[in-house]
């Protein structure tokens, strides 16, 4: 328990080296005790640490280990959770691949360059999402409380347990259908389901991100007035939290600029684009600072790993010599 708490705190503070160190110690103890459930949770924790540094391939390794254990235990509640986690990682991995090639946001996809999108990863994500949704739709309240949330004092959390369970899955389905297949109908169907969930549970950050997806879908179909409403609502929500919603507000401003340009209101398009660029530059500076911190953390990890490997080699050599 102490190792788990230490790993989680280090992860949240950006100290990924020590987070991984504590998580691996936790894993070793769980394996020693034969605690299969604990092992699967630690795999998830190690996966979450990998997400912090965008190491999505390694994140999938840990997540699939966790899934395998849960399937062996026939724990369908946590199998559904693993399916959703793996799907999200495939989506993030595809987004990172696209961003690396195009220096663009996941929502700034150039439809002329669709061949550059890693469609295979998104196909795999969709497969896992469908399996997760199939299982979650069959859960009762007691099962739902074992997956996405715990018993809470929040009225919305307790009353809308099903919405808490399904909201993000619906959102990920909407995004995948739009981004992979340009299927705006399916995107809007799942988007409206997610919208209902997020409104009831008051998950405004998730809702603001969803509004960007739905606005993009409406822009694609030429429904510019609807798209404009979605982006404006995303901006309104983002202003409730200047820090946490900053990237969402920047994307909403950029998309709103595009909508006004297509409407022929070039002055509004220019003003929103200027504000979007200003925010994007600010976010880039913050990202550079985080990247430097991550590079330092990785360097410390590699340095320690090398030292551990050398020590292990000498210890092995000593034992063999004796």
JSON list of C-alpha atoms in Angstrom, two decimals, residues 129-226:
[
{"chain": "A", "resi": 129, "resn": "UNK", "atom": "CA", "xyz": [-14.12, -0.24, -27.32]},
{"chain": "A", "resi": 130, "resn": "UNK", "atom": "CA", "xyz": [-16.94, -2.38, -28.69]},
{"chain": "A", "resi": 131, "resn": "UNK", "atom": "CA", "xyz": [-15.99, -5.23, -26.34]},
{"chain": "A", "resi": 132, "resn": "UNK", "atom": "CA", "xyz": [-15.80, -2.84, -23.39]},
{"chain": "A", "resi": 133, "resn": "UNK", "atom": "CA", "xyz": [-19.22, -1.37, -24.22]},
{"chain": "A", "resi": 134, "resn": "UNK", "atom": "CA", "xyz": [-20.76, -4.83, -24.66]},
{"chain": "A", "resi": 135, "resn": "UNK", "atom": "CA", "xyz": [-19.67, -5.86, -21.16]},
{"chain": "A", "resi": 136, "resn": "UNK", "atom": "CA", "xyz": [-20.47, -2.54, -19.49]},
{"chain": "A", "resi": 137, "resn": "UNK", "atom": "CA", "xyz": [-24.01, -2.49, -20.87]},
{"chain": "A", "resi": 138, "resn": "UNK", "atom": "CA", "xyz": [-24.66, -5.75, -18.98]},
{"chain": "A", "resi": 139, "resn": "UNK", "atom": "CA", "xyz": [-23.45, -4.49, -15.58]},
{"chain": "A", "resi": 140, "resn": "UNK", "atom": "CA", "xyz": [-25.65, -3.75, -12.61]},
{"chain": "A", "resi": 141, "resn": "UNK", "atom": "CA", "xyz": [-24.95, -0.98, -10.11]},
{"chain": "A", "resi": 142, "resn": "UNK", "atom": "CA", "xyz": [-22.82, -3.15, -7.83]},
{"chain": "A", "resi": 143, "resn": "UNK", "atom": "CA", "xyz": [-20.59, -4.16, -10.74]},
{"chain": "A", "resi": 144, "resn": "UNK", "atom": "CA", "xyz": [-20.36, -0.60, -12.04]},
{"chain": "A", "resi": 145, "resn": "UNK", "atom": "CA", "xyz": [-19.03, 0.58, -8.70]},
{"chain": "A", "resi": 146, "resn": "UNK", "atom": "CA", "xyz": [-16.09, -1.80, -9.04]},
{"chain": "A", "resi": 147, "resn": "UNK", "atom": "CA", "xyz": [-14.85, -0.24, -12.27]},
{"chain": "A", "resi": 148, "resn": "UNK", "atom": "CA", "xyz": [-15.00, 3.44, -13.08]},
{"chain": "A", "resi": 149, "resn": "UNK", "atom": "CA", "xyz": [-15.67, 5.01, -9.69]},
{"chain": "A", "resi": 150, "resn": "UNK", "atom": "CA", "xyz": [-16.00, 4.30, -6.01]},
{"chain": "A", "resi": 151, "resn": "UNK", "atom": "CA", "xyz": [-18.80, 5.14, -3.59]},
{"chain": "A", "resi": 152, "resn": "UNK", "atom": "CA", "xyz": [-18.82, 8.90, -3.34]},
{"chain": "A", "resi": 153, "resn": "UNK", "atom": "CA", "xyz": [-20.53, 11.70, -1.47]},
{"chain": "A", "resi": 154, "resn": "UNK", "atom": "CA", "xyz": [-21.36, 13.26, -4.84]},
{"chain": "A", "resi": 155, "resn": "UNK", "atom": "CA", "xyz": [-25.05, 13.12, -5.61]},
{"chain": "A", "resi": 156, "resn": "UNK", "atom": "CA", "xyz": [-24.36, 12.95, -9.35]},
{"chain": "A", "resi": 157, "resn": "UNK", "atom": "CA", "xyz": [-21.87, 10.11, -8.97]},
{"chain": "A", "resi": 158, "resn": "UNK", "atom": "CA", "xyz": [-24.23, 7.98, -6.90]},
{"chain": "A", "resi": 159, "resn": "UNK", "atom": "CA", "xyz": [-27.43, 8.69, -8.79]},
{"chain": "A", "resi": 160, "resn": "UNK", "atom": "CA", "xyz": [-26.01, 8.46, -12.31]},
{"chain": "A", "resi": 161, "resn": "UNK", "atom": "CA", "xyz": [-23.81, 5.39, -11.85]},
{"chain": "A", "resi": 162, "resn": "UNK", "atom": "CA", "xyz": [-24.59, 4.07, -15.33]},
{"chain": "A", "resi": 163, "resn": "UNK", "atom": "CA", "xyz": [-23.69, 7.40, -16.95]},
{"chain": "A", "resi": 164, "resn": "UNK", "atom": "CA", "xyz": [-20.43, 7.46, -14.97]},
{"chain": "A", "resi": 165, "resn": "UNK", "atom": "CA", "xyz": [-19.69, 4.00, -16.30]},
{"chain": "A", "resi": 166, "resn": "UNK", "atom": "CA", "xyz": [-20.45, 4.64, -19.98]},
{"chain": "A", "resi": 167, "resn": "UNK", "atom": "CA", "xyz": [-19.65, 8.30, -20.69]},
{"chain": "A", "resi": 168, "resn": "UNK", "atom": "CA", "xyz": [-16.01, 8.03, -21.67]},
{"chain": "A", "resi": 169, "resn": "UNK", "atom": "CA", "xyz": [-16.59, 4.86, -23.71]},
{"chain": "A", "resi": 170, "resn": "UNK", "atom": "CA", "xyz": [-19.24, 6.68, -25.76]},
{"chain": "A", "resi": 171, "resn": "UNK", "atom": "CA", "xyz": [-16.87, 9.64, -26.21]},
{"chain": "A", "resi": 172, "resn": "UNK", "atom": "CA", "xyz": [-14.00, 7.41, -27.40]},
{"chain": "A", "resi": 173, "resn": "UNK", "atom": "CA", "xyz": [-16.35, 5.67, -29.84]},
{"chain": "A", "resi": 174, "resn": "UNK", "atom": "CA", "xyz": [-17.48, 9.03, -31.23]},
{"chain": "A", "resi": 175, "resn": "UNK", "atom": "CA", "xyz": [-13.87, 10.14, -31.71]},
{"chain": "A", "resi": 176, "resn": "UNK", "atom": "CA", "xyz": [-12.77, 6.87, -33.34]},
{"chain": "A", "resi": 177, "resn": "UNK", "atom": "CA", "xyz": [-15.66, 6.75, -35.79]},
{"chain": "A", "resi": 178, "resn": "UNK", "atom": "CA", "xyz": [-15.01, 10.33, -36.84]},
{"chain": "A", "resi": 179, "resn": "UNK", "atom": "CA", "xyz": [-11.23, 10.23, -36.97]},
{"chain": "A", "resi": 180, "resn": "UNK", "atom": "CA", "xyz": [-10.80, 6.78, -38.53]},
{"chain": "A", "resi": 181, "resn": "UNK", "atom": "CA", "xyz": [-13.81, 6.45, -40.82]},
{"chain": "A", "resi": 182, "resn": "UNK", "atom": "CA", "xyz": [-15.07, 10.04, -41.22]},
{"chain": "A", "resi": 183, "resn": "UNK", "atom": "CA", "xyz": [-18.37, 8.50, -40.11]},
{"chain": "A", "resi": 184, "resn": "UNK", "atom": "CA", "xyz": [-20.14, 11.60, -38.84]},
{"chain": "A", "resi": 185, "resn": "UNK", "atom": "CA", "xyz": [-23.46, 9.80, -38.27]},
{"chain": "A", "resi": 186, "resn": "UNK", "atom": "CA", "xyz": [-21.97, 7.27, -35.83]},
{"chain": "A", "resi": 187, "resn": "UNK", "atom": "CA", "xyz": [-19.88, 10.03, -34.30]},
{"chain": "A", "resi": 188, "resn": "UNK", "atom": "CA", "xyz": [-22.95, 12.11, -33.52]},
{"chain": "A", "resi": 189, "resn": "UNK", "atom": "CA", "xyz": [-24.97, 9.12, -32.26]},
{"chain": "A", "resi": 190, "resn": "UNK", "atom": "CA", "xyz": [-22.31, 8.17, -29.70]},
{"chain": "A", "resi": 191, "resn": "UNK", "atom": "CA", "xyz": [-21.48, 11.84, -29.10]},
{"chain": "A", "resi": 192, "resn": "UNK", "atom": "CA", "xyz": [-25.04, 12.61, -28.01]},
{"chain": "A", "resi": 193, "resn": "UNK", "atom": "CA", "xyz": [-25.02, 9.58, -25.70]},
{"chain": "A", "resi": 194, "resn": "UNK", "atom": "CA", "xyz": [-21.76, 10.82, -24.15]},
{"chain": "A", "resi": 195, "resn": "UNK", "atom": "CA", "xyz": [-23.16, 14.36, -23.94]},
{"chain": "A", "resi": 196, "resn": "UNK", "atom": "CA", "xyz": [-26.11, 13.13, -21.89]},
{"chain": "A", "resi": 197, "resn": "UNK", "atom": "CA", "xyz": [-23.75, 11.25, -19.55]},
{"chain": "A", "resi": 198, "resn": "UNK", "atom": "CA", "xyz": [-21.37, 14.16, -18.98]},
{"chain": "A", "resi": 199, "resn": "UNK", "atom": "CA", "xyz": [-24.14, 16.68, -18.38]},
{"chain": "A", "resi": 200, "resn": "UNK", "atom": "CA", "xyz": [-25.75, 14.48, -15.73]},
{"chain": "A", "resi": 201, "resn": "UNK", "atom": "CA", "xyz": [-22.48, 13.67, -13.98]},
{"chain": "A", "resi": 202, "resn": "UNK", "atom": "CA", "xyz": [-21.10, 17.21, -14.39]},
{"chain": "A", "resi": 203, "resn": "UNK", "atom": "CA", "xyz": [-17.85, 16.00, -15.98]},
{"chain": "A", "resi": 204, "resn": "UNK", "atom": "CA", "xyz": [-17.20, 19.31, -17.68]},
{"chain": "A", "resi": 205, "resn": "UNK", "atom": "CA", "xyz": [-13.65, 18.65, -18.87]},
{"chain": "A", "resi": 206, "resn": "UNK", "atom": "CA", "xyz": [-14.71, 15.49, -20.70]},
{"chain": "A", "resi": 207, "resn": "UNK", "atom": "CA", "xyz": [-17.77, 17.31, -22.01]},
{"chain": "A", "resi": 208, "resn": "UNK", "atom": "CA", "xyz": [-15.70, 20.21, -23.37]},
{"chain": "A", "resi": 209, "resn": "UNK", "atom": "CA", "xyz": [-13.45, 17.77, -25.26]},
{"chain": "A", "resi": 210, "resn": "UNK", "atom": "CA", "xyz": [-16.52, 16.01, -26.64]},
{"chain": "A", "resi": 211, "resn": "UNK", "atom": "CA", "xyz": [-17.90, 19.32, -27.93]},
{"chain": "A", "resi": 212, "resn": "UNK", "atom": "CA", "xyz": [-14.75, 19.75, -30.05]},
{"chain": "A", "resi": 213, "resn": "UNK", "atom": "CA", "xyz": [-15.26, 16.31, -31.60]},
{"chain": "A", "resi": 214, "resn": "UNK", "atom": "CA", "xyz": [-18.94, 16.95, -32.36]},
{"chain": "A", "resi": 215, "resn": "UNK", "atom": "CA", "xyz": [-18.19, 20.43, -33.69]},
{"chain": "A", "resi": 216, "resn": "UNK", "atom": "CA", "xyz": [-15.57, 18.97, -36.05]},
{"chain": "A", "resi": 217, "resn": "UNK", "atom": "CA", "xyz": [-18.09, 16.39, -37.27]},
{"chain": "A", "resi": 218, "resn": "UNK", "atom": "CA", "xyz": [-20.68, 19.09, -37.97]},
{"chain": "A", "resi": 219, "resn": "UNK", "atom": "CA", "xyz": [-18.08, 21.19, -39.80]},
{"chain": "A", "resi": 220, "resn": "UNK", "atom": "CA", "xyz": [-17.30, 18.21, -42.03]},
{"chain": "A", "resi": 221, "resn": "UNK", "atom": "CA", "xyz": [-20.98, 17.85, -42.99]},
{"chain": "A", "resi": 222, "resn": "UNK", "atom": "CA", "xyz": [-21.28, 21.60, -43.68]},
{"chain": "A", "resi": 223, "resn": "UNK", "atom": "CA", "xyz": [-23.59, 22.26, -40.74]},
{"chain": "A", "resi": 224, "resn": "UNK", "atom": "CA", "xyz": [-21.65, 25.38, -39.76]},
{"chain": "A", "resi": 225, "resn": "UNK", "atom": "CA", "xyz": [-24.22, 26.94, -37.41]},
{"chain": "A", "resi": 226, "resn": "UNK", "atom": "CA", "xyz": [-24.35, 23.76, -35.30]}
]
